[in-house]
Each structure stands twice: as C-alpha cells, then as structure tokens.
Amino acid sequence: MVERPPRGAGGKNIAVEVLDRTVAVRPVGELDIETAPVLQRALTEALAHASPVKAVVIDCSRLSFCDSSALNVLLAARRTAQESGGVIRLAALNSQLQRLLEITGALALFPLDP
C-alpha cells in the first residue's frame, strides 16, 4: 500500500511515499538555498512515518544539483532519525552529490543504496 502524506512543498517537486518497508523521498532538480526548506518539510514528513524498522530512503536519481544548504538539511534530518533509532539512506547518487559528500566528510554518515 502506498500512502502519500500531504506536504507543503510550495510547488516544488519532492514526493514523499510511505511504503511497506521504507519511506521514500524523491527530490527532482536542484536542491539549494531556495529549495532547502522544501526538502526540510519533506524530510520532516518522512521522519514522522519512519521507525527503526522503516528507514527513510532519499532517491537521488532525479537530482541534478545539491549545495551546502541542502546538505545541512540532510545532516540535521540524519541526526533526528538517529535520535529516534532510525536511519536515512541515500540511493542513486549522482557524481556531484557524491563529491559534495566526499569533500565534506559526510559520505560515511549515510548508508548508500544503488
């Protein structure tokens, strides 16, 4: 069963889907200082449906760019998930996001899915 929680995405395209074993977050396009608050709202909604046995998975396959503003949102959401025994996984990283995570030392903080 797929449940789509309501989100105040302000017209930006970040889907949140509650699935049987995961909560999928699917950003599209660029994550930057303008769209970081939209990502934060989507991750807050996703974390509300997550649990220690239901991870949040961010599908980055349609992401074209991520800057430090969005990285800070990802790190804060990771900390929130960790505090409640949950986890945020990253899937389908593009080379730009992978490089950003590598040079900031954040790559090791997120489990990766292909």
Backbone as a chain_set.jsonl record, in Angstrom:
{"seq": "MVERPPRGAGGKNIAVEVLDRTVAVRPVGELDIETAPVLQRALTEALAHASPVKAVVIDCSRLSFCDSSALNVLLAARRTAQESGGVIRLAALNSQLQRLLEITGALALFPLDP", "coords": {"N": [[0.844, -1.177, 0.0], [0.605, 2.174, -0.865], [1.034, 5.233, 0.588], [0.489, 8.646, 0.446], [1.614, 11.168, 2.161], [0.36, 14.409, 3.019], [2.06, 17.367, 1.936], [3.647, 20.491, 2.336], [4.898, 21.607, -0.122], [5.232, 23.88, -1.559], [4.936, 24.066, -4.339], [7.236, 23.005, -5.346], [9.001, 20.07, -6.411], [9.024, 17.47, -4.591], [8.509, 14.364, -3.829], [6.947, 12.338, -1.348], [6.691, 9.147, -0.238], [5.053, 6.672, 1.554], [5.932, 3.51, 2.064], [5.766, -0.116, 2.352], [8.139, -1.035, 3.706], [9.859, 1.1, 3.746], [10.257, 4.689, 3.762], [10.007, 6.692, 1.126], [11.723, 9.41, -0.286], [11.692, 11.672, -2.85], [13.396, 13.854, -4.414], [13.537, 16.277, -7.087], [15.473, 17.762, -9.602], [17.178, 20.715, -8.61], [18.688, 21.092, -5.429], [19.036, 23.613, -3.317], [19.796, 26.76, -1.705], [17.338, 27.976, -2.001], [15.497, 25.87, -2.287], [15.984, 24.249, -0.121], [14.36, 24.566, 2.263], [12.017, 23.307, 1.401], [12.882, 20.697, 1.044], [13.473, 20.189, 3.715], [10.888, 20.224, 4.88], [9.76, 18.023, 3.547], [11.407, 15.943, 4.468], [10.889, 16.075, 7.201], [8.215, 15.293, 7.225], [8.539, 12.709, 6.177], [10.092, 11.524, 8.204], [8.234, 11.478, 10.227], [6.757, 9.287, 9.598], [8.53, 7.261, 9.671], [10.463, 4.614, 11.246], [12.44, 2.602, 13.552], [12.545, 0.238, 12.084], [11.695, 0.987, 9.624], [13.152, 2.631, 7.323], [14.095, 5.902, 6.106], [14.482, 6.575, 2.758], [16.279, 8.384, 0.513], [15.814, 9.022, -2.716], [17.952, 9.83, -5.087], [18.045, 9.874, -7.81], [16.878, 11.607, -9.663], [17.929, 13.99, -9.112], [19.703, 16.912, -9.806], [21.505, 18.715, -8.749], [23.079, 19.644, -5.674], [23.552, 21.735, -2.947], [25.442, 23.223, -0.185], [23.503, 24.161, 1.583], [21.325, 22.416, 1.333], [22.685, 20.115, 2.024], [23.142, 20.59, 4.741], [20.506, 20.365, 5.642], [20.062, 17.655, 5.115], [21.932, 16.529, 6.897], [20.943, 17.405, 9.385], [18.46, 16.115, 9.403], [19.333, 13.493, 9.386], [20.494, 13.341, 11.931], [18.195, 13.706, 13.517], [16.746, 11.405, 12.803], [18.495, 9.44, 13.731], [18.461, 9.918, 16.49], [15.994, 8.893, 17.167], [16.337, 6.252, 16.72], [16.24, 5.586, 14.071], [17.083, 5.615, 10.517], [18.565, 7.341, 7.761], [18.859, 6.715, 4.436], [20.728, 7.011, 1.406], [20.098, 6.917, -2.046], [21.055, 6.091, -5.381], [23.064, 8.084, -6.059], [24.274, 10.977, -7.755], [27.244, 12.097, -9.502], [28.004, 14.681, -8.675], [26.702, 15.087, -6.182], [27.797, 12.964, -4.761], [30.479, 13.736, -4.734], [30.296, 16.145, -3.241], [29.508, 15.098, -0.755], [31.773, 13.548, -0.23], [33.941, 15.462, -0.075], [33.173, 16.943, 2.102], [33.231, 15.17, 4.119], [30.95, 13.836, 4.789], [30.017, 11.594, 3.51], [30.47, 9.074, 4.696], [28.582, 9.072, 6.667], [26.08, 8.377, 5.813], [24.241, 5.533, 4.947], [24.417, 3.834, 1.823], [22.414, 3.108, -1.03], [22.149, 1.325, -4.116]], "CA": [[0.0, 0.0, 0.0], [1.354, 3.419, -0.945], [0.344, 6.359, 1.202], [1.181, 9.885, 0.131], [1.283, 12.167, 3.161], [0.333, 15.768, 2.476], [3.26, 18.134, 2.212], [3.609, 21.873, 1.886], [6.108, 21.704, -0.933], [5.338, 25.179, -2.206], [5.037, 23.923, -5.777], [8.456, 22.296, -5.703], [8.701, 18.673, -6.694], [9.642, 16.471, -3.723], [7.491, 13.376, -3.463], [7.165, 11.515, -0.162], [5.829, 7.97, -0.324], [5.183, 5.719, 2.647], [5.834, 2.16, 1.518], [5.718, -1.137, 3.4], [9.376, -1.156, 4.491], [10.63, 2.343, 3.717], [9.597, 5.94, 3.393], [10.821, 7.204, 0.016], [11.716, 10.843, -0.568], [12.191, 11.739, -4.229], [13.579, 15.209, -4.931], [13.777, 16.416, -8.523], [16.111, 19.019, -9.971], [18.234, 21.286, -7.784], [18.5, 21.373, -4.003], [19.916, 24.728, -2.999], [19.299, 27.605, -0.617], [15.92, 28.262, -2.258], [14.66, 24.678, -2.136], [16.31, 23.53, 1.117], [13.208, 24.475, 3.165], [11.082, 22.312, 0.857], [13.473, 19.413, 1.42], [13.307, 20.03, 5.16], [9.488, 19.842, 5.136], [9.562, 16.658, 3.048], [12.087, 15.016, 5.376], [10.133, 16.077, 8.458], [7.046, 14.443, 6.976], [9.013, 11.334, 6.037], [10.517, 11.038, 9.514], [7.034, 11.236, 11.03], [6.254, 7.968, 9.208], [9.636, 6.303, 9.76], [10.664, 3.93, 12.524], [13.708, 1.866, 13.491], [12.48, -0.824, 11.067], [11.221, 1.597, 8.379], [14.119, 3.69, 7.04], [13.841, 6.908, 5.077], [15.409, 6.436, 1.64], [16.224, 9.526, -0.399], [16.122, 8.598, -4.078], [18.616, 10.972, -5.719], [18.204, 9.591, -9.24], [16.416, 12.727, -10.492], [18.542, 15.183, -8.545], [20.759, 17.404, -10.689], [22.462, 19.543, -8.017], [22.852, 19.784, -4.235], [24.562, 22.609, -2.361], [25.667, 23.064, 1.254], [22.254, 24.406, 2.311], [20.587, 21.154, 1.334], [23.485, 19.161, 2.799], [22.841, 20.84, 6.149], [19.186, 19.783, 5.904], [20.257, 16.203, 5.17], [22.645, 16.186, 8.135], [20.025, 17.608, 10.512], [17.466, 15.036, 9.351], [20.035, 12.276, 9.804], [20.612, 13.393, 13.39], [16.854, 13.475, 14.057], [16.444, 9.981, 12.611], [19.385, 8.671, 14.607], [17.997, 10.092, 17.863], [14.816, 8.049, 17.393], [16.678, 4.885, 16.351], [16.027, 5.387, 12.636], [18.205, 5.839, 9.61], [18.308, 7.917, 6.437], [19.72, 6.116, 3.415], [20.769, 7.724, 0.127], [20.092, 5.99, -3.179], [21.283, 6.583, -6.746], [23.782, 9.357, -6.026], [24.985, 11.42, -8.95], [28.651, 12.377, -9.194], [28.126, 15.955, -7.954], [26.32, 14.867, -4.787], [28.807, 12.088, -4.162], [31.684, 14.56, -4.496], [29.984, 17.035, -2.127], [29.56, 14.297, 0.466], [33.159, 13.149, -0.004], [34.825, 16.559, 0.35], [32.732, 17.441, 3.408], [33.347, 14.086, 5.096], [29.607, 13.356, 5.143], [29.669, 10.362, 2.796], [30.471, 7.94, 5.622], [27.47, 9.204, 7.613], [24.84, 7.903, 5.198], [24.261, 4.271, 4.21], [24.101, 4.051, 0.403], [21.746, 2.075, -1.827], [22.444, 1.563, -5.545]], "C": [[0.89, 1.242, 0.0], [0.478, 4.526, -0.383], [1.148, 7.596, 0.873], [0.776, 10.941, 1.159], [1.233, 13.556, 2.533], [1.629, 16.484, 2.815], [3.087, 19.541, 1.66], [4.819, 22.165, 1.048], [6.201, 22.999, -1.718], [5.506, 25.101, -3.704], [6.305, 23.235, -6.236], [8.159, 20.81, -5.734], [9.507, 17.719, -5.816], [8.537, 15.545, -3.247], [7.925, 12.638, -2.21], [6.172, 10.372, -0.252], [6.107, 7.033, 0.84], [4.91, 4.334, 2.071], [5.837, 1.157, 2.665], [6.953, -1.128, 4.297], [10.228, 0.102, 4.524], [9.69, 3.531, 3.534], [10.506, 6.572, 2.346], [10.612, 8.71, -0.143], [12.386, 11.003, -1.914], [12.285, 13.182, -4.73], [13.896, 15.186, -6.425], [14.441, 17.766, -8.767], [17.191, 19.434, -9.002], [17.79, 21.441, -6.335], [19.518, 22.424, -3.62], [19.281, 25.573, -1.904], [17.804, 27.917, -0.78], [15.03, 27.058, -1.961], [14.958, 23.871, -0.874], [15.133, 23.484, 2.097], [12.154, 23.464, 2.692], [11.574, 20.911, 1.196], [13.279, 19.16, 2.907], [11.879, 19.609, 5.503], [9.223, 18.413, 4.698], [10.212, 15.643, 3.992], [11.404, 14.961, 6.74], [8.913, 15.188, 8.334], [7.459, 12.977, 6.882], [9.395, 10.745, 7.395], [9.334, 10.771, 10.437], [6.457, 9.851, 10.753], [7.314, 6.881, 9.329], [9.668, 5.665, 11.146], [12.013, 3.217, 12.454], [13.705, 0.742, 12.453], [11.967, -0.303, 9.724], [12.081, 2.829, 8.097], [13.552, 4.705, 6.047], [14.908, 6.716, 4.009], [15.21, 7.628, 0.718], [16.723, 9.059, -1.755], [16.665, 9.81, -4.834], [18.724, 10.842, -7.232], [17.76, 10.74, -10.149], [16.937, 14.067, -9.985], [19.677, 15.635, -9.455], [21.829, 18.203, -9.948], [22.069, 19.587, -6.549], [23.946, 20.684, -3.68], [24.639, 22.411, -0.846], [24.415, 23.333, 2.079], [21.447, 23.125, 2.426], [21.355, 20.085, 2.106], [23.231, 19.353, 4.29], [21.48, 20.273, 6.544], [19.305, 18.261, 6.019], [20.923, 15.781, 6.48], [21.748, 16.352, 9.362], [18.979, 16.5, 10.558], [18.094, 13.718, 9.775], [20.14, 12.218, 11.32], [19.255, 13.122, 14.054], [16.479, 12.001, 13.948], [17.241, 9.133, 13.59], [18.922, 8.75, 16.067], [16.784, 9.221, 18.188], [15.073, 6.6, 16.966], [16.494, 4.571, 14.879], [17.27, 5.667, 11.819], [17.698, 6.516, 8.342], [19.345, 7.339, 5.5], [19.652, 6.983, 2.158], [20.863, 6.696, -0.991], [20.357, 6.748, -4.477], [21.943, 7.968, -6.764], [24.35, 9.705, -7.391], [26.394, 11.833, -8.543], [28.822, 13.677, -8.406], [27.79, 15.777, -6.482], [27.338, 13.973, -4.08], [30.07, 12.885, -3.825], [31.472, 15.511, -3.32], [30.078, 16.287, -0.793], [30.993, 13.873, 0.797], [34.0, 14.289, 0.56], [34.413, 17.149, 1.698], [32.858, 16.383, 4.496], [32.015, 13.49, 5.494], [29.24, 12.033, 4.477], [29.553, 9.161, 3.735], [29.283, 7.965, 6.593], [26.162, 8.607, 7.108], [25.053, 6.521, 4.575], [23.811, 4.54, 2.771], [23.407, 2.838, -0.194], [22.056, 2.373, -3.294], [21.349, 2.35, -6.255]], "O": [[1.829, 1.333, 0.791], [-0.657, 4.73, -0.813], [2.372, 7.593, 1.009], [-0.291, 11.543, 1.039], [1.992, 13.843, 1.608], [2.228, 16.234, 3.861], [2.445, 19.738, 0.628], [5.696, 22.914, 1.479], [7.156, 23.197, -2.469], [6.148, 25.967, -4.298], [6.433, 22.912, -7.417], [7.179, 20.35, -5.149], [10.549, 17.216, -6.236], [7.739, 15.895, -2.378], [9.106, 12.346, -2.022], [4.963, 10.591, -0.333], [7.251, 6.648, 1.082], [3.794, 4.033, 1.645], [5.903, 1.55, 3.83], [6.828, -1.205, 5.519], [11.216, 0.162, 5.255], [8.513, 3.388, 3.203], [11.641, 6.943, 2.644], [9.486, 9.207, -0.136], [13.508, 10.537, -2.117], [11.37, 13.677, -5.388], [14.444, 14.216, -6.95], [14.027, 18.784, -8.213], [18.027, 18.621, -8.608], [16.669, 21.865, -6.053], [20.72, 22.16, -3.6], [18.33, 25.139, -1.253], [17.096, 28.1, 0.21], [13.926, 27.217, -1.44], [14.254, 22.903, -0.586], [14.918, 22.443, 2.718], [11.48, 22.841, 3.513], [10.791, 20.044, 1.584], [12.958, 18.044, 3.314], [11.684, 18.724, 6.337], [8.538, 17.667, 5.397], [9.625, 14.6, 4.28], [11.352, 13.901, 7.363], [8.611, 14.412, 9.241], [6.799, 12.105, 7.447], [9.056, 9.601, 7.698], [9.422, 9.929, 11.331], [5.742, 9.301, 11.59], [7.023, 5.705, 9.112], [8.999, 6.112, 12.078], [12.662, 3.226, 11.408], [14.771, 0.337, 11.99], [11.821, -1.081, 8.781], [11.782, 3.928, 8.566], [12.655, 4.401, 5.261], [16.1, 6.695, 4.315], [14.114, 7.855, 0.205], [17.9, 8.74, -1.924], [15.906, 10.716, -5.181], [19.429, 11.625, -7.869], [18.219, 10.836, -11.287], [16.453, 15.13, -10.374], [20.523, 14.826, -9.837], [22.942, 18.357, -10.452], [20.885, 19.569, -6.211], [25.13, 20.437, -3.907], [23.977, 21.532, -0.296], [24.276, 22.786, 3.173], [20.945, 22.794, 3.5], [20.75, 19.243, 2.77], [23.118, 18.373, 5.026], [21.317, 19.759, 7.65], [18.717, 17.654, 6.914], [20.522, 14.794, 7.097], [21.791, 15.529, 10.277], [18.648, 16.002, 11.634], [17.453, 12.913, 10.451], [19.904, 11.172, 11.924], [19.181, 12.39, 15.041], [15.954, 11.419, 14.897], [16.704, 8.212, 14.205], [18.986, 7.758, 16.794], [16.569, 8.853, 19.343], [14.135, 5.81, 16.861], [16.582, 3.41, 14.479], [18.352, 5.92, 12.35], [16.567, 6.298, 7.908], [20.549, 7.452, 5.731], [18.63, 7.613, 1.887], [21.612, 5.724, -0.894], [19.937, 7.893, -4.644], [21.446, 8.898, -7.4], [24.849, 8.834, -8.102], [26.696, 11.909, -7.352], [29.704, 13.761, -7.551], [28.52, 16.266, -5.619], [27.688, 14.215, -2.925], [30.651, 12.718, -2.753], [32.365, 15.672, -2.489], [30.656, 16.787, 0.172], [31.381, 13.844, 1.965], [34.695, 14.11, 1.559], [35.227, 17.789, 2.365], [32.617, 16.669, 5.669], [31.95, 12.71, 6.444], [28.244, 11.414, 4.851], [28.653, 8.334, 3.59], [29.017, 6.97, 7.267], [25.244, 8.36, 7.89], [25.957, 6.353, 3.756], [22.934, 5.37, 2.532], [23.761, 1.695, 0.094], [22.208, 3.534, -3.675], [21.459, 2.623, -7.45]]}, "num_chains": 1, "name": "protein.A"}
